[in-house]
mmCIF file of N, CA, C and O in Angstrom:
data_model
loop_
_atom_site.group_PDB
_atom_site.id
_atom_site.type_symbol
_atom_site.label_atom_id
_atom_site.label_comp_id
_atom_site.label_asym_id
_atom_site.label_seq_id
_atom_site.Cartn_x
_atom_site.Cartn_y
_atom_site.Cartn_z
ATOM 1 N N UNK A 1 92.303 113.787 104.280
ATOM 2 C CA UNK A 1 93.255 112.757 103.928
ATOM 3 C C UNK A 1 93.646 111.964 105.160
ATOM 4 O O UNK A 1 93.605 110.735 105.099
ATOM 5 N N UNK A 2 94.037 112.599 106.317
ATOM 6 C CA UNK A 2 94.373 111.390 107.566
ATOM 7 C C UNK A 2 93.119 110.941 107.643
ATOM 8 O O UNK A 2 93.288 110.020 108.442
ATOM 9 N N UNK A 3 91.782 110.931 107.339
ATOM 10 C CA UNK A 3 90.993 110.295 108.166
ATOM 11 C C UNK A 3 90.831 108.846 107.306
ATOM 12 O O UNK A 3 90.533 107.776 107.836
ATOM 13 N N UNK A 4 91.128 109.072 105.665
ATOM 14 C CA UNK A 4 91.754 108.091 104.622
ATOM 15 C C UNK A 4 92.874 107.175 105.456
ATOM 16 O O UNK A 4 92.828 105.977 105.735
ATOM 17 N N UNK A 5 93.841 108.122 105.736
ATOM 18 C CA UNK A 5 95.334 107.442 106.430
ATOM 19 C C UNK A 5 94.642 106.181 107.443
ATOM 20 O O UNK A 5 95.090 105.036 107.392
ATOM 21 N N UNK A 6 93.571 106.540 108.299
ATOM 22 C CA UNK A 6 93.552 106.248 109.827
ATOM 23 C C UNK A 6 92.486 105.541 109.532
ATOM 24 O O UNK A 6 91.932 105.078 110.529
ATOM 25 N N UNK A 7 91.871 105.226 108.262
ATOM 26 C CA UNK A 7 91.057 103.778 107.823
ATOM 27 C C UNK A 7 91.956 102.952 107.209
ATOM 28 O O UNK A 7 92.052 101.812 107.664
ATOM 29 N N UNK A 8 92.655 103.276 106.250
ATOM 30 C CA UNK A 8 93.736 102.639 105.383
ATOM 31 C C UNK A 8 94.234 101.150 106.499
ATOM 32 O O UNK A 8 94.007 99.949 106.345
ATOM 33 N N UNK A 9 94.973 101.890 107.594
ATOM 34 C CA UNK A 9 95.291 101.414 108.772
ATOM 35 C C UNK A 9 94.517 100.065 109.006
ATOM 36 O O UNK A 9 94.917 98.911 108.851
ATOM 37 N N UNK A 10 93.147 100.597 109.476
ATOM 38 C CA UNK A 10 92.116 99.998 110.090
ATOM 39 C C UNK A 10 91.696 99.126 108.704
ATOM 40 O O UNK A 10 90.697 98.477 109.015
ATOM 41 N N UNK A 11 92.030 98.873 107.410
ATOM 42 C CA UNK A 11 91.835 98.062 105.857
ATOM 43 C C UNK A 11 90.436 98.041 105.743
ATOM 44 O O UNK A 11 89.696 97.117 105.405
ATOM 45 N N UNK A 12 90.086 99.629 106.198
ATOM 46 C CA UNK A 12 88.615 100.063 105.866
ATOM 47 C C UNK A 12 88.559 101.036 104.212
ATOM 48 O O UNK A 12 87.618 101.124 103.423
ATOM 49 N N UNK A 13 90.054 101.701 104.127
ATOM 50 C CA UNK A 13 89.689 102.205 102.786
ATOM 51 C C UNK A 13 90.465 101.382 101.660
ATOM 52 O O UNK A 13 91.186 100.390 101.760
ATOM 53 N N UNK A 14 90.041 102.187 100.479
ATOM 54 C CA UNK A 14 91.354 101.420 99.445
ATOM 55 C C UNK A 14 91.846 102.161 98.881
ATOM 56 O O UNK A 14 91.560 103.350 99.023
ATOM 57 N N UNK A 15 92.678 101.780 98.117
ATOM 58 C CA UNK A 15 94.357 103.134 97.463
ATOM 59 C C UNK A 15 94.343 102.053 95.983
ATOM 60 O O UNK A 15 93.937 100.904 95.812
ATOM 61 N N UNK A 16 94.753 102.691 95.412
ATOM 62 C CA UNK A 16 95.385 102.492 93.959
ATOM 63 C C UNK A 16 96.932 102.733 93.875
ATOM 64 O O UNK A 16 97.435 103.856 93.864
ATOM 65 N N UNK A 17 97.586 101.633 93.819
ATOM 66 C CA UNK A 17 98.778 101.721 93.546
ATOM 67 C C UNK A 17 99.673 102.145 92.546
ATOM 68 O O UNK A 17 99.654 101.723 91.390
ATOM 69 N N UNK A 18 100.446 102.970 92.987
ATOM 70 C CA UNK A 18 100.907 104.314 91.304
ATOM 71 C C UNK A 18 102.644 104.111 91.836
ATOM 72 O O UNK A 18 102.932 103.677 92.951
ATOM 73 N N UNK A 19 103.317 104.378 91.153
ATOM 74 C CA UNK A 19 105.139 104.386 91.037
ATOM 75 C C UNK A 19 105.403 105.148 92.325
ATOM 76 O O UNK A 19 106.320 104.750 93.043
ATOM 77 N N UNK A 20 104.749 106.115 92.653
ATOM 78 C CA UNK A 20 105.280 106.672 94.039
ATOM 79 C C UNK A 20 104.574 105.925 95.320
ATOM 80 O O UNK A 20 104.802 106.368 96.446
ATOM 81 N N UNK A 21 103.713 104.786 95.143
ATOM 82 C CA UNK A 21 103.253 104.765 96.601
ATOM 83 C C UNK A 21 101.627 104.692 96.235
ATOM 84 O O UNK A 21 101.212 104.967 95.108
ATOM 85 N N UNK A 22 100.725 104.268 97.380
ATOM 86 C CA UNK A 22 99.425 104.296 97.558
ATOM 87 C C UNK A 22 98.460 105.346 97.367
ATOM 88 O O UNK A 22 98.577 105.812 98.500
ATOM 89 N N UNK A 23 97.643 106.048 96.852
ATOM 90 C CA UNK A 23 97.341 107.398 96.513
ATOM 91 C C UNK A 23 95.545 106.571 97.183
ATOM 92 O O UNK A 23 95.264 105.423 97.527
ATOM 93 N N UNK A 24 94.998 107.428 97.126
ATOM 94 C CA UNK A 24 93.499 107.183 98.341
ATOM 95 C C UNK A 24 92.599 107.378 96.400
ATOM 96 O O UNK A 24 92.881 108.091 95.436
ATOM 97 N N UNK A 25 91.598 106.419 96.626
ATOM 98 C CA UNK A 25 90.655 106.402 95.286
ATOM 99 C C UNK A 25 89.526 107.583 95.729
ATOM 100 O O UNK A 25 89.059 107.439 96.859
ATOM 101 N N UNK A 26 89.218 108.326 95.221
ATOM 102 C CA UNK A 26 88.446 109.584 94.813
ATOM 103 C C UNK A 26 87.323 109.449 96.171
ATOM 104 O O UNK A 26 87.101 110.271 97.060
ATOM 105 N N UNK A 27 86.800 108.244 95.972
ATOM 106 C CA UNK A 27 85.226 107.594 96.871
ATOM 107 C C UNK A 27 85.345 107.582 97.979
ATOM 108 O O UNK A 27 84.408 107.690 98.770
ATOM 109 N N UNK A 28 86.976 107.397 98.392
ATOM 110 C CA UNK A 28 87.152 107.000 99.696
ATOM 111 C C UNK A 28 87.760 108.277 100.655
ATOM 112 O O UNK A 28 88.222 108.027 101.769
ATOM 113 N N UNK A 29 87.734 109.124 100.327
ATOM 114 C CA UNK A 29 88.107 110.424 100.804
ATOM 115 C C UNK A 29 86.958 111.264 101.233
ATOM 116 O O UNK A 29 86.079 111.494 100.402
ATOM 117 N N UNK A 30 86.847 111.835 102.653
ATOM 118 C CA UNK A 30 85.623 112.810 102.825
ATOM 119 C C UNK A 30 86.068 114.008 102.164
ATOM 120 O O UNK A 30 87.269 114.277 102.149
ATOM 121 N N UNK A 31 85.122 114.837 101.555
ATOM 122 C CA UNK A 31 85.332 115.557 100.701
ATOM 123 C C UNK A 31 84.193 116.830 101.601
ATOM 124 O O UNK A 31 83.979 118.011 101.327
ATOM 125 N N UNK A 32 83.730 116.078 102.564
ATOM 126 C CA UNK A 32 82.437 117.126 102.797
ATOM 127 C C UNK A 32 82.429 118.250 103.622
ATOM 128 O O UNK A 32 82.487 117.995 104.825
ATOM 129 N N UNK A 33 82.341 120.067 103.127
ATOM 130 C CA UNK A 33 82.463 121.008 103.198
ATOM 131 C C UNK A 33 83.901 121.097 102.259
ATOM 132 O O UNK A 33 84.839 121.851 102.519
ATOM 133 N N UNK A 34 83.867 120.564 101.614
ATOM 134 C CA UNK A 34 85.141 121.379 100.768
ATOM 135 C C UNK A 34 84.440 121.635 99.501
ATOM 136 O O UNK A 34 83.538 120.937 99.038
ATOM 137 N N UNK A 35 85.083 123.012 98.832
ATOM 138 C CA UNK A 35 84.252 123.029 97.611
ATOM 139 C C UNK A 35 85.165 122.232 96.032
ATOM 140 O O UNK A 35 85.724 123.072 95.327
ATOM 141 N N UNK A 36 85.251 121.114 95.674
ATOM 142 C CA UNK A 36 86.128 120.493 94.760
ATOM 143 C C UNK A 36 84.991 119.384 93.982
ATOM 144 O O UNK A 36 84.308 118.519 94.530
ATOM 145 N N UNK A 37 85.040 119.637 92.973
ATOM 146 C CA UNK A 37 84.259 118.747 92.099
ATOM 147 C C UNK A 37 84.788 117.603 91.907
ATOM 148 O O UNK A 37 85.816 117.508 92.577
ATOM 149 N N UNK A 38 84.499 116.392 91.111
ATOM 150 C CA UNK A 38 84.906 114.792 91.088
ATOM 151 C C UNK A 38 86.262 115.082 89.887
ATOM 152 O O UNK A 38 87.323 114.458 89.881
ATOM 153 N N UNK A 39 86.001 115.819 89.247
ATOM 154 C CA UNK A 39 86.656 116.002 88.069
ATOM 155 C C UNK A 39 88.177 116.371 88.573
ATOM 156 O O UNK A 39 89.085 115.605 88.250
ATOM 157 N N UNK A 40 88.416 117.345 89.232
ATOM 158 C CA UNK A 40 89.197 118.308 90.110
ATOM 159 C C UNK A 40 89.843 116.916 90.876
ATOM 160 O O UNK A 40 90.852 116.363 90.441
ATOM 161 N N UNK A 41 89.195 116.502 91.929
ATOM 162 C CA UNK A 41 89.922 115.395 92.868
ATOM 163 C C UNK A 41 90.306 114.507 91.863
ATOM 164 O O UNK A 41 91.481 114.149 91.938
ATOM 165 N N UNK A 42 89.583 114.005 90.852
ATOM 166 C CA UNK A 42 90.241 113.098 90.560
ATOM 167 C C UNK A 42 92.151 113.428 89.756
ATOM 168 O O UNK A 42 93.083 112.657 89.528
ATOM 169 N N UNK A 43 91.962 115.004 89.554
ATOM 170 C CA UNK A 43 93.648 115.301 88.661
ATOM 171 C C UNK A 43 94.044 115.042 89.891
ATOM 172 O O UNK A 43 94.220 113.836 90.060
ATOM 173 N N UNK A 44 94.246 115.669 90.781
ATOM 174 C CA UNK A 44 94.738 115.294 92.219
ATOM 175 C C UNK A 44 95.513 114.639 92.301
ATOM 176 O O UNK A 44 96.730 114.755 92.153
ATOM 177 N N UNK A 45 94.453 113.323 92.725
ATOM 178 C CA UNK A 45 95.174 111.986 92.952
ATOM 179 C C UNK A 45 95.684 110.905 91.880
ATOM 180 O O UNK A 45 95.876 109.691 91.951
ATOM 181 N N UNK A 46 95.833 111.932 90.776
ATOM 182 C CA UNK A 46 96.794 111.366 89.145
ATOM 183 C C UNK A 46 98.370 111.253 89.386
ATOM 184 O O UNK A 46 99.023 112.262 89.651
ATOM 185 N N UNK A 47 98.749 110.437 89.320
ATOM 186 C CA UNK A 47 100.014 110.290 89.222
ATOM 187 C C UNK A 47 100.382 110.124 87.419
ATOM 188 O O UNK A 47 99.970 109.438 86.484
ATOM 189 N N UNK A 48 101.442 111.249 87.652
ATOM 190 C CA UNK A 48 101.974 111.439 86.115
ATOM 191 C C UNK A 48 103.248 110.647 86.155
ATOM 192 O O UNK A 48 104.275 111.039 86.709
ATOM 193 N N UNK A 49 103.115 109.581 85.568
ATOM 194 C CA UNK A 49 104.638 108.779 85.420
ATOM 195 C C UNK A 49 105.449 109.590 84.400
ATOM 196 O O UNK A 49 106.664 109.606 84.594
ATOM 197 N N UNK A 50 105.011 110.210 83.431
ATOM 198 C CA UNK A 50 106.054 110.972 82.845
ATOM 199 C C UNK A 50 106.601 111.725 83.072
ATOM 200 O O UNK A 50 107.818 111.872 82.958
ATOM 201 N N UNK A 51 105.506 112.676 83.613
ATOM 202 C CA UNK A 51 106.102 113.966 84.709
ATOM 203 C C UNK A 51 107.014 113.677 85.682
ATOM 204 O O UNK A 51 107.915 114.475 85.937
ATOM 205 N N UNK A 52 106.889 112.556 86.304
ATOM 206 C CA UNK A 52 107.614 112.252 87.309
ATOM 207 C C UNK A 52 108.956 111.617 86.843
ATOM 208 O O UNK A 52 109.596 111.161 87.791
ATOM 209 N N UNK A 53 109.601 111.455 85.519
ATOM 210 C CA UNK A 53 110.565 110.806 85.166
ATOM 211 C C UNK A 53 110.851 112.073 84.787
ATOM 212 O O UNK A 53 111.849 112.448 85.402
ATOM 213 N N UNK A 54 110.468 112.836 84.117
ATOM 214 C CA UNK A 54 111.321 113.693 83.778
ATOM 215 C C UNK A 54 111.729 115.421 84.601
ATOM 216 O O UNK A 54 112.095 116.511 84.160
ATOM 217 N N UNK A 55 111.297 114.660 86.482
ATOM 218 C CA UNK A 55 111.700 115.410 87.040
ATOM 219 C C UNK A 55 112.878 114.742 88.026
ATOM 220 O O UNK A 55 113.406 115.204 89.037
ATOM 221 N N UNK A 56 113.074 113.508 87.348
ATOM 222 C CA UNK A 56 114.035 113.115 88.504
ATOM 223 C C UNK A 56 115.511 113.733 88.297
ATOM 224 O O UNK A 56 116.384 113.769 89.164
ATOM 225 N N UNK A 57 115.629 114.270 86.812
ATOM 226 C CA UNK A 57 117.327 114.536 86.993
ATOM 227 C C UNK A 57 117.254 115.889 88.022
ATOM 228 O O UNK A 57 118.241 116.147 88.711
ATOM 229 N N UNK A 58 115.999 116.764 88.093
ATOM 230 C CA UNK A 58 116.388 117.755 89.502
ATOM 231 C C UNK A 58 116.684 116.948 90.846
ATOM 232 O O UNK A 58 117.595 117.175 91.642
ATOM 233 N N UNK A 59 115.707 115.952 90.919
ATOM 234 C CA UNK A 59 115.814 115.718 92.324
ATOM 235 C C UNK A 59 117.670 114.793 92.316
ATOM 236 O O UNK A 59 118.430 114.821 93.284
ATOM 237 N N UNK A 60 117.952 114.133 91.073
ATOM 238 C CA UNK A 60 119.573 113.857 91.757
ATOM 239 C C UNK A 60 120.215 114.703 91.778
ATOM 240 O O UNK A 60 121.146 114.688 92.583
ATOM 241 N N UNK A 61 120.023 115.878 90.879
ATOM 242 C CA UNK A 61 121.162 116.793 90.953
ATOM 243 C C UNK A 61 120.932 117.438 92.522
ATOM 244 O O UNK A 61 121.939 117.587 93.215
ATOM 245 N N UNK A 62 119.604 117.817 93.070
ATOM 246 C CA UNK A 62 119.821 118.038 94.560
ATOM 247 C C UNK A 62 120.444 116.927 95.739
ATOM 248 O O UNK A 62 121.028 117.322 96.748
ATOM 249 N N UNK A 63 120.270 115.845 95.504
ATOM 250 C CA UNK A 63 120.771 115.036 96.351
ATOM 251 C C UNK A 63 122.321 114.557 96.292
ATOM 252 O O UNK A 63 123.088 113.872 96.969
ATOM 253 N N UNK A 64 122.344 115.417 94.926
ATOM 254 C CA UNK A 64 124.200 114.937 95.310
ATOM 255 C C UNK A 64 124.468 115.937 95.949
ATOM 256 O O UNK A 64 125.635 115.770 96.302
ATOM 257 N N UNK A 65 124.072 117.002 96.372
ATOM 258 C CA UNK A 65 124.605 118.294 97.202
ATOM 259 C C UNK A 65 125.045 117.361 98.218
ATOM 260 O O UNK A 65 126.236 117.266 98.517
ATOM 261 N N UNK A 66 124.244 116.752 98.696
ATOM 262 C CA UNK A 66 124.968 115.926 100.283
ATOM 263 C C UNK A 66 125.816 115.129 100.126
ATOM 264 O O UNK A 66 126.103 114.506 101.148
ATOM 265 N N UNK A 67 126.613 114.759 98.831
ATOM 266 C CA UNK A 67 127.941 113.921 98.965
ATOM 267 C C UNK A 67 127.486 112.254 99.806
ATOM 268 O O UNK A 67 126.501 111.517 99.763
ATOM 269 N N UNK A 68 128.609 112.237 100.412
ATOM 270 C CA UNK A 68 128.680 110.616 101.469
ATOM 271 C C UNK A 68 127.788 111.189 102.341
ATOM 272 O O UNK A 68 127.438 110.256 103.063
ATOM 273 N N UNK A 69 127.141 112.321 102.738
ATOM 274 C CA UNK A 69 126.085 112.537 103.889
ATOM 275 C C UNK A 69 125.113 111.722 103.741
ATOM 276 O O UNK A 69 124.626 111.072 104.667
ATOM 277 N N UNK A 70 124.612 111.669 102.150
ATOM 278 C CA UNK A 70 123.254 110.986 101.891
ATOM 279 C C UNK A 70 123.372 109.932 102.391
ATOM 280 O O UNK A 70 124.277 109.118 102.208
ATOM 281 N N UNK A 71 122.008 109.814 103.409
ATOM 282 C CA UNK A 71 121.943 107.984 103.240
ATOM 283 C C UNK A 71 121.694 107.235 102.222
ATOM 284 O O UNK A 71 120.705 107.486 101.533
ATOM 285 N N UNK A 72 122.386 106.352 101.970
ATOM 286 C CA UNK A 72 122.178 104.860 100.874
ATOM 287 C C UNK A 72 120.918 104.955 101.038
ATOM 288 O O UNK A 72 120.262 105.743 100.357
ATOM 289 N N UNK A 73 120.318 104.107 102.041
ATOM 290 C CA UNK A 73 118.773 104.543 101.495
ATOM 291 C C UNK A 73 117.414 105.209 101.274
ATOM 292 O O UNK A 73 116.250 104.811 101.319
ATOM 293 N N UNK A 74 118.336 107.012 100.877
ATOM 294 C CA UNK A 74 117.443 107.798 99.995
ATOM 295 C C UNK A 74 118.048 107.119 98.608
ATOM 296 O O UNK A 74 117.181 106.839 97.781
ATOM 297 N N UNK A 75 119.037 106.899 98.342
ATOM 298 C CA UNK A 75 119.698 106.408 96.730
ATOM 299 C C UNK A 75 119.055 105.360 96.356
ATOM 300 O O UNK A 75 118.553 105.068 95.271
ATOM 301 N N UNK A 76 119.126 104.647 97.644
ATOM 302 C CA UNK A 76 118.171 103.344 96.932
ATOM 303 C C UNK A 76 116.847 102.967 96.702
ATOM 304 O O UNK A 76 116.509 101.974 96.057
ATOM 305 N N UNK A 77 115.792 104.104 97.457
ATOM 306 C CA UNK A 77 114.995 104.365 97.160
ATOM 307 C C UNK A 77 114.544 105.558 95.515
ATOM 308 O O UNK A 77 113.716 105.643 94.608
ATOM 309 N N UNK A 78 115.679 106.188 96.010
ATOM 310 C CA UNK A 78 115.521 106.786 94.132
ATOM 311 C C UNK A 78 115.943 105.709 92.920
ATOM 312 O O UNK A 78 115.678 105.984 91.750
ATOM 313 N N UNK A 79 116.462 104.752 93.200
ATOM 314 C CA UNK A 79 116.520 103.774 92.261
ATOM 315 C C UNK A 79 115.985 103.195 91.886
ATOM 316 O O UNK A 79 115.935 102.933 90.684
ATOM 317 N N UNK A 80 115.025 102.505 93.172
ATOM 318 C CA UNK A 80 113.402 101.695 93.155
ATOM 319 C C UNK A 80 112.385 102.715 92.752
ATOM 320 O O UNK A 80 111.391 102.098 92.367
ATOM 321 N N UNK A 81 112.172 104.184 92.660
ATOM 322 C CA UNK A 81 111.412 104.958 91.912
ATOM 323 C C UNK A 81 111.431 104.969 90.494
ATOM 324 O O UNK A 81 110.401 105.013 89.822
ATOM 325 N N UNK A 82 112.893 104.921 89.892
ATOM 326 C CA UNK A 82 113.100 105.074 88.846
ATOM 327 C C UNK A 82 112.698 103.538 87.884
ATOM 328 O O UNK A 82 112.020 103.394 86.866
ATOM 329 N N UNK A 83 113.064 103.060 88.296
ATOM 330 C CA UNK A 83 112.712 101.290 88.244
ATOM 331 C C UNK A 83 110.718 101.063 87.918
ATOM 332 O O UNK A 83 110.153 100.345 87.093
ATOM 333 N N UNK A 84 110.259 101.813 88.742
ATOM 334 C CA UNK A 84 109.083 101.761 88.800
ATOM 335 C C UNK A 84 108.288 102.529 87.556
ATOM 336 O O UNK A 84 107.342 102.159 86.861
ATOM 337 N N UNK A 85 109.054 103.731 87.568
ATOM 338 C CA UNK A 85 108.477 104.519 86.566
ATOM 339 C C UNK A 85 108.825 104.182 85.146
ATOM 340 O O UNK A 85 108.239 104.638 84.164
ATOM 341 N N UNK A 86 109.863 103.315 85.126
ATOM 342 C CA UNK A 86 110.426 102.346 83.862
ATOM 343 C C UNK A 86 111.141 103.435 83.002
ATOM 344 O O UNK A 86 111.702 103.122 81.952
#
């Protein structure tokens, strides 16, 4: 995956854009000596928008533990997640 990261950079690889962020497309990842089939990488790099909505009431209920500690923008970034995932 950094060697994905450290082309990404260089706008040698490409990403598919999903509600959390850039995820690396299956092709563009060295895969070589690992034992993982196409099928396998590809759940991987699946982003579940449902899954991911219906795990956000854990993640606020952890982030209110920090009260006024939290920075505004982890909140406002959980807002622009939620926004995304519709």
């Amino acid at each position: 995956v950094l060697e994905w990261v450290f082309r990404r950079c260089g706008d040698t690889a490409e990403a598919e854009e999903t509600a959390i962020g850039h995820v690396p497309k299956p092709e563009h990842l060295n895969t070589e000596g690992l034992s993982i089939d196409a099928g396998a990488l590809e759940r991987i790099l699946t982003v579940d928008a449902e899954l991911m909505r219906n795990q956000l009431p854990q993640a606020e209920e952890f982030l209110a533990r920090f009260g006024d500690d939290l920075p505004s923008q982890i909140t406002e970034q959980l807002e622009a997640l939620k926004q995304r995932l519709g």
